[in-house]
Structures are given as C-alpha cells and as structure tokens.
Amino acid sequence: MAEFIWNGVGITTPDEWEPSAIERDGLVFENRDRHVCEVKWNVVQGSFSFDKHIKRLTKGHKNAALSGVTEDETPQAWTAALNRLTQSGIRAKSFIWKTEINQGIGAALHNPATGLAALIQFFIHNEQDETEAASTLASFRDYASGKTIPWAMFGLKARVPAEFKLETFSFKPGHYTIKFWRPKNAKNTGRLPAGKGPGTHLVFERFAPASVLLKRISIADWARQTMENAPPESVEISTDANTIYWNGTARTSLLRRTLQRAIYTQGAVWVTDNGNALLSVIAHGTVPAPDAIFTDICESYELV
Amino acid sequence: MFKKKALLPTIPRSQALNMIPVRNTEVEETPIPDDLIRLSYPLAIKPWFGQLAEKVGMWDKRPMIKHLELDEMGTFVWQLIDGEHSVRQIAEEFTRHYQVQPREAELSVTAFIKTIGQRGIIGLKD
C-alpha cells in the first residue's frame, strides 16, 4: 500500500495506483491508464450541508445519474469504511453515479473539528475496484490539526510546523520541489498571496540520481552551482560527511536592517544512505527559522 | 497558408511502453572519455532545402553527418537499445540502476527515446 498525504489530507492506496494530477486541494489517481479515484477538499467555515453538496454535484453533472445511497444499496465493505471514518469524527454521506461509459461510488466528507470538507469518488469497473475503493476510503485522514502537519508524496515524506502553508510544488523527473510559506504575521495568512510580504519560505527538494550529479563535483560546489536557493558566496558552507549546512544572511544593508528586510538563509543538503538521492531543506526569508525547528524539519524529511 | 495541421494518431501509454526501439543501422557510435558515447548520424534533409542548397553550391549531395554526445544516463539507455528490450523494460532497468521512481524513469526514458527518434537515430517497432 502507498501512503499519500497532501496539504492536510491523507489516503492510502493500492501500490499500483499512482497520482496522475496533483493540485493544492485535490488528487487524481490512475491505474493502468484508467482513472480510479479523485479527491477534492476545502476548509469550510460554519455549518456544512451534505444535501446541498449532493444537489450541487447533481446540477454540475447533468449527464450522470447521480443519487444518494440508501443503507441497503451500499456495498458492505463501503459501509464498514464509512463506520471507521465516523468513529474518527468524520461525518460522511455516500452517493453513486452512472454515465453511459462509467459508474462510480463516492462520499462527501466533513470533519466538524477542523472544517475540512472533502469529496472522494471512485470509478468502478469491476468487483475488485469496489473492495479497493472501500479500503482507500477507510484510510482517509484529516491531518489539519496538530502542531506539525505531515506530507508524503512520490516516495518522500516530511513534517512541517502547522503555520507553514503549501505554496507551490513541482515533480519533474530528477527534481522534485515542494515549497511552503509562513507569513511573519499569522493574520496575513490568506490575505496576501503566498510568498508576498515578510515571512519564511521553506523549500524541500529532491535531486536524483545522486551518483550522476555528484560524479565530478563536491556536494558544496554542486549546491552553489545548481540550486535555485543556493547560499551566496558570503555565507560559509560547513561539510560533515555526506551533508552540508549553512546559516547566514543572504542579503543585507543598512536600509534592509532598518526596515527589517534582511534576507536570512539556512539550509542542509545531504546524500541519502539508500535511494541514490540528494535531499535538501532550505529556509529563507526575512524571518529566520529557529535552529531547533529547522533541525526537526530536516530530521523528518526522508525517502520512504 | 493557415491550413489546419492534421492531428497525429495517439496510442495508449501502455501500448507505447511495449514498443521496442531499434537503432538506425547508419548510426555510428564512438566511445569518448569517461565511458560515454558519441553518436554520428546522417541528417535527414528536406528535398526542397537539398535542391536549394545544391543550386547555390552549399551541398555536394554527400549525406550531412551530425554528432550527438550522450551523457551517462543517455549512454546507459543507448546500450539497452538492442532491438530486444521494450521501452518499458528499459525504464525498469533505469529504475533499478539509478534507484529513481518508476514513473520518473519512464518519463526520462520516453523523453530521451522521443528526442533521438525525432532525429532519426532510432525507430520503434511493435
């Protein structure tokens, strides 16, 4: 089974499923060129009405015969999965839909404790799909509460302090990047676009294969020459076995210091013991990340 | 002038991965330092360009040869293009050798095969 945790939502899927579309608030999974699962989510303020959401879905998909499901129509495994979610505090309402080509089963989910509202649906092609859908639904988790929020995607996992919000991400062959942003003033969360104003960027990267990238170059030189957020020459890099670290001021001047706009940078890049990859965590911005928090973040970042 | 381009037929991903890349017999490979390879391949010239180049004395009708130096990963893939390994098998070997994610290897290998295919260095067979 493969675990995916993304922007506060987690599900565990069969190994053969792979994400074919990743959004800030949604995931689509494929198996053998076929869509198998879609999850969308959002945080809603105040009350949440399942009926309203099902109605909205019905309006948006007039070609699909969409309807709520009564208990006796629901597959047993699906009911068991819903019960498990209910025990963990997540309310759910199931629906089924059918078009000329496809059919599926899904559920609208709501966690009153955090306000998370999610829509999860599975494309059903055969009986096995029903079982896999139920086990995947049962694995649905809301990670939005807590001091640190985990994420896990494409063989990587880490934990970030809850104040950091997902900013951007890209998964290109050989180079994965996941960026988080924490504004200096928590009140600005959601008001200003992510990355604007004073705050801290937190960048996770994975480069591979390390054996090729570091063939004729030291890890410190490679980092300076290649990485987008590499430390400037003025910041010293310390090397310890397969790891490099830095911590310093990337840009400063009298004016910047006066306006509290000096740019701090702190980073660690290391070669993994297994997996032939280079992992890096960089925190940069006008607010330095405390050493202890940065160390915890680095320690949590690993290949799965 | 603004004629709509005909859409190229597309094949499903699984079918494309089962195809077998085959080397163009006219491609020559030369070993270069660091166990890498340089490929020399005849350049496919459009007939109208050939005629024009010939008229203005720029071309003596001998095939133009282009060179392509492969990096370590390109060399690894090239060595697996033997008319027997399918694209999928090459991607699997790539995953094992470089310990990257399977989908990542698949994308890298298919992009490489597409690039050298467009240059006429390889063809694909079912």
CSV table of N, CA, C and O in Angstrom, one decimal, chain B residues 16-86:
chain,number,residue,atom,x,y,z
B,16,ALA,N,2.5,2.2,-26.0
B,16,ALA,CA,3.7,2.9,-26.3
B,16,ALA,C,4.9,2.3,-25.5
B,16,ALA,O,6.0,2.1,-26.1
B,17,LEU,N,4.6,1.9,-24.3
B,17,LEU,CA,5.7,1.4,-23.5
B,17,LEU,C,6.1,0.0,-23.9
B,17,LEU,O,7.2,-0.5,-23.6
B,18,ASN,N,5.2,-0.7,-24.6
B,18,ASN,CA,5.5,-2.1,-25.1
B,18,ASN,C,6.3,-2.1,-26.4
B,18,ASN,O,6.8,-3.1,-26.8
B,19,MET,N,6.4,-0.9,-27.0
B,19,MET,CA,7.2,-0.8,-28.3
B,19,MET,C,8.7,-1.0,-28.0
B,19,MET,O,9.2,-0.7,-27.0
B,20,ILE,N,9.3,-1.5,-29.1
B,20,ILE,CA,10.7,-1.8,-29.0
B,20,ILE,C,11.5,-0.9,-29.8
B,20,ILE,O,11.3,-0.8,-31.0
B,21,PRO,N,12.4,-0.1,-29.2
B,21,PRO,CA,13.3,0.8,-30.0
B,21,PRO,C,14.4,0.1,-30.8
B,21,PRO,O,14.9,-0.9,-30.2
B,22,VAL,N,14.6,0.5,-32.0
B,22,VAL,CA,15.6,-0.2,-32.8
B,22,VAL,C,16.5,0.8,-33.4
B,22,VAL,O,16.1,1.9,-33.8
B,23,ARG,N,17.8,0.6,-33.3
B,23,ARG,CA,18.8,1.5,-33.8
B,23,ARG,C,18.8,1.7,-35.3
B,23,ARG,O,18.6,0.7,-36.0
B,24,ASN,N,19.0,2.8,-35.8
B,24,ASN,CA,19.2,3.1,-37.2
B,24,ASN,C,20.6,2.5,-37.6
B,24,ASN,O,21.6,2.8,-36.9
B,25,THR,N,20.7,1.6,-38.6
B,25,THR,CA,21.9,1.0,-38.9
B,25,THR,C,23.0,2.0,-39.4
B,25,THR,O,24.2,1.7,-39.4
B,26,GLU,N,22.6,3.1,-39.8
B,26,GLU,CA,23.5,4.1,-40.3
B,26,GLU,C,24.2,5.0,-39.2
B,26,GLU,O,25.0,5.8,-39.5
B,27,VAL,N,23.7,4.7,-38.0
B,27,VAL,CA,24.3,5.5,-36.9
B,27,VAL,C,25.6,4.8,-36.4
B,27,VAL,O,25.6,3.6,-36.2
B,28,GLU,N,26.6,5.7,-36.3
B,28,GLU,CA,27.9,5.1,-35.8
B,28,GLU,C,28.1,5.6,-34.4
B,28,GLU,O,27.8,6.8,-34.0
B,29,GLU,N,28.6,4.7,-33.5
B,29,GLU,CA,28.9,5.1,-32.2
B,29,GLU,C,30.4,5.1,-31.9
B,29,GLU,O,31.1,4.2,-32.3
B,30,THR,N,30.9,6.2,-31.3
B,30,THR,CA,32.3,6.3,-31.0
B,30,THR,C,32.4,6.4,-29.5
B,30,THR,O,31.8,7.3,-28.9
B,31,PRO,N,33.3,5.6,-28.9
B,31,PRO,CA,33.5,5.8,-27.4
B,31,PRO,C,34.3,7.1,-27.2
B,31,PRO,O,35.2,7.4,-27.9
B,32,ILE,N,33.9,7.8,-26.2
B,32,ILE,CA,34.6,9.0,-25.8
B,32,ILE,C,35.0,8.9,-24.3
B,32,ILE,O,34.5,8.0,-23.6
B,33,PRO,N,35.9,9.7,-23.8
B,33,PRO,CA,36.3,9.5,-22.4
B,33,PRO,C,35.2,9.4,-21.4
B,33,PRO,O,34.1,9.9,-21.7
B,34,ASP,N,35.5,8.8,-20.3
B,34,ASP,CA,34.5,8.6,-19.2
B,34,ASP,C,33.4,7.6,-19.5
B,34,ASP,O,32.3,7.7,-19.0
B,35,ASP,N,33.8,6.7,-20.4
B,35,ASP,CA,32.8,5.6,-20.8
B,35,ASP,C,31.5,6.2,-21.4
B,35,ASP,O,30.5,5.6,-21.2
B,36,LEU,N,31.6,7.3,-22.1
B,36,LEU,CA,30.5,7.9,-22.7
B,36,LEU,C,30.5,7.6,-24.2
B,36,LEU,O,31.5,7.0,-24.7
B,37,ILE,N,29.5,8.0,-24.9
B,37,ILE,CA,29.4,7.6,-26.3
B,37,ILE,C,29.0,8.8,-27.2
B,37,ILE,O,28.2,9.7,-26.7
B,38,ARG,N,29.6,8.9,-28.3
B,38,ARG,CA,29.2,10.0,-29.3
B,38,ARG,C,28.5,9.3,-30.5
B,38,ARG,O,29.1,8.3,-31.0
B,39,LEU,N,27.3,9.7,-30.8
B,39,LEU,CA,26.6,9.1,-31.9
B,39,LEU,C,26.8,10.0,-33.2
B,39,LEU,O,26.7,11.3,-33.0
B,40,SER,N,27.0,9.4,-34.3
B,40,SER,CA,27.1,10.2,-35.6
B,40,SER,C,26.0,9.7,-36.5
B,40,SER,O,25.9,8.4,-36.7
B,41,TYR,N,25.2,10.6,-36.9
B,41,TYR,CA,24.0,10.1,-37.7
B,41,TYR,C,23.8,11.0,-38.9
B,41,TYR,O,24.0,12.2,-38.8
B,42,PRO,N,23.3,10.4,-40.0
B,42,PRO,CA,23.1,11.2,-41.2
B,42,PRO,C,21.9,12.1,-40.9
B,42,PRO,O,20.9,11.7,-40.4
B,43,LEU,N,22.0,13.3,-41.4
B,43,LEU,CA,20.9,14.3,-41.2
B,43,LEU,C,19.9,14.2,-42.3
B,43,LEU,O,20.3,14.1,-43.5
B,44,ALA,N,18.7,14.0,-41.9
B,44,ALA,CA,17.6,14.0,-42.9
B,44,ALA,C,17.3,15.4,-43.4
B,44,ALA,O,17.0,16.3,-42.7
B,45,ILE,N,17.5,15.6,-44.7
B,45,ILE,CA,17.4,16.9,-45.3
B,45,ILE,C,16.1,16.9,-46.1
B,45,ILE,O,15.8,16.0,-46.9
B,46,LYS,N,15.3,18.0,-45.9
B,46,LYS,CA,14.1,18.1,-46.7
B,46,LYS,C,14.4,18.4,-48.2
B,46,LYS,O,15.4,19.1,-48.5
B,47,PRO,N,13.7,17.7,-49.1
B,47,PRO,CA,14.1,17.8,-50.5
B,47,PRO,C,14.2,19.2,-51.1
B,47,PRO,O,15.2,19.5,-51.8
B,48,TRP,N,13.3,20.1,-50.7
B,48,TRP,CA,13.3,21.4,-51.2
B,48,TRP,C,14.5,22.2,-50.7
B,48,TRP,O,15.2,22.9,-51.4
B,49,PHE,N,15.0,21.9,-49.5
B,49,PHE,CA,16.2,22.5,-48.9
B,49,PHE,C,17.4,22.0,-49.6
B,49,PHE,O,18.3,22.7,-50.0
B,50,GLY,N,17.4,20.6,-49.9
B,50,GLY,CA,18.5,20.0,-50.6
B,50,GLY,C,18.7,20.6,-52.0
B,50,GLY,O,19.9,20.9,-52.3
B,51,GLN,N,17.6,20.7,-52.7
B,51,GLN,CA,17.7,21.3,-54.0
B,51,GLN,C,18.3,22.7,-54.0
B,51,GLN,O,19.2,23.1,-54.8
B,52,LEU,N,17.8,23.5,-53.1
B,52,LEU,CA,18.2,24.9,-53.0
B,52,LEU,C,19.7,24.9,-52.6
B,52,LEU,O,20.5,25.7,-53.2
B,53,ALA,N,20.1,24.1,-51.6
B,53,ALA,CA,21.5,24.1,-51.1
B,53,ALA,C,22.4,23.7,-52.3
B,53,ALA,O,23.5,24.2,-52.4
B,54,GLU,N,21.9,22.7,-53.1
B,54,GLU,CA,22.7,22.2,-54.2
B,54,GLU,C,22.9,23.3,-55.2
B,54,GLU,O,24.0,23.5,-55.7
B,55,LYS,N,21.8,24.0,-55.5
B,55,LYS,CA,21.9,25.1,-56.6
B,55,LYS,C,22.9,26.2,-56.2
B,55,LYS,O,23.5,26.7,-57.0
B,56,VAL,N,22.9,26.5,-54.9
B,56,VAL,CA,23.8,27.7,-54.5
B,56,VAL,C,25.1,27.1,-54.1
B,56,VAL,O,25.9,27.9,-53.5
B,57,GLY,N,25.4,25.9,-54.3
B,57,GLY,CA,26.7,25.3,-54.1
B,57,GLY,C,27.0,25.1,-52.6
B,57,GLY,O,28.2,25.0,-52.3
B,58,MET,N,26.0,24.9,-51.8
B,58,MET,CA,26.3,24.7,-50.4
B,58,MET,C,26.3,23.2,-50.0
B,58,MET,O,26.7,22.8,-48.9
B,59,TRP,N,25.9,22.4,-51.0
B,59,TRP,CA,25.8,21.0,-50.7
B,59,TRP,C,26.2,20.1,-51.9
B,59,TRP,O,25.8,20.4,-53.0
B,60,ASP,N,27.1,19.1,-51.6
B,60,ASP,CA,27.6,18.3,-52.8
B,60,ASP,C,26.9,16.9,-52.8
B,60,ASP,O,27.4,16.0,-53.3
B,61,LYS,N,25.7,16.9,-52.2
B,61,LYS,CA,24.9,15.7,-52.2
B,61,LYS,C,25.4,14.5,-51.3
B,61,LYS,O,24.8,13.5,-51.2
B,62,ARG,N,26.6,14.8,-50.6
B,62,ARG,CA,27.0,13.8,-49.7
B,62,ARG,C,26.2,13.9,-48.4
B,62,ARG,O,25.8,15.0,-48.1
B,63,PRO,N,25.9,12.8,-47.8
B,63,PRO,CA,25.0,12.9,-46.6
B,63,PRO,C,25.7,13.8,-45.5
B,63,PRO,O,26.9,13.7,-45.3
B,64,MET,N,24.9,14.7,-44.9
B,64,MET,CA,25.5,15.5,-43.8
B,64,MET,C,25.4,14.7,-42.5
B,64,MET,O,24.4,14.0,-42.3
B,65,ILE,N,26.5,14.7,-41.8
B,65,ILE,CA,26.6,13.9,-40.6
B,65,ILE,C,26.5,14.9,-39.4
B,65,ILE,O,27.2,15.9,-39.3
B,66,LYS,N,25.6,14.5,-38.5
B,66,LYS,CA,25.6,15.3,-37.2
B,66,LYS,C,26.1,14.4,-36.1
B,66,LYS,O,26.0,13.2,-36.2
B,67,HIS,N,26.5,15.0,-35.0
B,67,HIS,CA,27.0,14.3,-33.9
B,67,HIS,C,26.3,14.6,-32.6
B,67,HIS,O,25.8,15.7,-32.5
B,68,LEU,N,26.1,13.6,-31.8
B,68,LEU,CA,25.4,13.8,-30.5
B,68,LEU,C,26.1,13.1,-29.4
B,68,LEU,O,26.4,11.9,-29.5
B,69,GLU,N,26.6,13.8,-28.4
B,69,GLU,CA,27.3,13.2,-27.3
B,69,GLU,C,26.3,12.9,-26.2
B,69,GLU,O,25.6,13.8,-25.8
B,70,LEU,N,26.3,11.7,-25.8
B,70,LEU,CA,25.3,11.3,-24.7
B,70,LEU,C,26.0,11.4,-23.4
B,70,LEU,O,27.2,11.2,-23.2
B,71,ASP,N,25.2,11.8,-22.4
B,71,ASP,CA,25.7,11.8,-21.0
B,71,ASP,C,25.6,10.4,-20.4
B,71,ASP,O,25.3,9.4,-21.1
B,72,GLU,N,25.9,10.3,-19.2
B,72,GLU,CA,26.0,8.9,-18.6
B,72,GLU,C,24.6,8.2,-18.7
B,72,GLU,O,24.6,7.0,-19.1
B,73,MET,N,23.5,8.9,-18.4
B,73,MET,CA,22.2,8.2,-18.4
B,73,MET,C,21.8,7.9,-19.9
B,73,MET,O,21.2,6.9,-20.1
B,74,GLY,N,22.2,8.8,-20.8
B,74,GLY,CA,21.9,8.6,-22.2
B,74,GLY,C,22.6,7.4,-22.7
B,74,GLY,O,22.1,6.6,-23.5
B,75,THR,N,23.9,7.3,-22.3
B,75,THR,CA,24.7,6.1,-22.7
B,75,THR,C,24.1,4.8,-22.2
B,75,THR,O,24.0,3.8,-22.9
B,76,PHE,N,23.7,4.9,-20.9
B,76,PHE,CA,23.1,3.7,-20.3
B,76,PHE,C,21.8,3.2,-21.1
B,76,PHE,O,21.7,2.1,-21.4
B,77,VAL,N,21.0,4.2,-21.5
B,77,VAL,CA,19.8,3.8,-22.2
B,77,VAL,C,20.2,3.4,-23.6
B,77,VAL,O,19.6,2.4,-24.1
B,78,TRP,N,21.1,4.1,-24.3
B,78,TRP,CA,21.5,3.7,-25.6
B,78,TRP,C,22.0,2.2,-25.7
B,78,TRP,O,21.7,1.5,-26.6
B,79,GLN,N,22.8,1.9,-24.6
B,79,GLN,CA,23.3,0.5,-24.6
B,79,GLN,C,22.2,-0.5,-24.5
B,79,GLN,O,22.4,-1.7,-24.8
B,80,LEU,N,21.0,-0.1,-24.0
B,80,LEU,CA,19.9,-1.1,-23.8
B,80,LEU,C,19.0,-1.1,-25.1
B,80,LEU,O,18.1,-1.9,-25.2
B,81,ILE,N,19.3,-0.2,-26.0
B,81,ILE,CA,18.5,-0.2,-27.2
B,81,ILE,C,19.2,-1.2,-28.2
B,81,ILE,O,20.2,-0.9,-28.8
B,82,ASP,N,18.7,-2.4,-28.1
B,82,ASP,CA,19.3,-3.5,-28.9
B,82,ASP,C,18.3,-4.3,-29.8
B,82,ASP,O,18.6,-5.3,-30.3
B,83,GLY,N,17.1,-3.7,-29.9
B,83,GLY,CA,16.1,-4.3,-30.8
B,83,GLY,C,15.3,-5.4,-30.0
B,83,GLY,O,14.5,-6.1,-30.6
B,84,GLU,N,15.7,-5.6,-28.8
B,84,GLU,CA,15.0,-6.6,-28.0
B,84,GLU,C,14.3,-6.1,-26.7
B,84,GLU,O,13.2,-6.5,-26.4
B,85,HIS,N,14.9,-5.1,-26.1
B,85,HIS,CA,14.3,-4.5,-24.9
B,85,HIS,C,13.2,-3.6,-25.3
B,85,HIS,O,13.4,-2.7,-26.2
B,86,SER,N,12.0,-3.7,-24.7
B,86,SER,CA,11.0,-2.7,-24.9
B,86,SER,C,11.2,-1.4,-24.1
B,86,SER,O,12.1,-1.4,-23.2
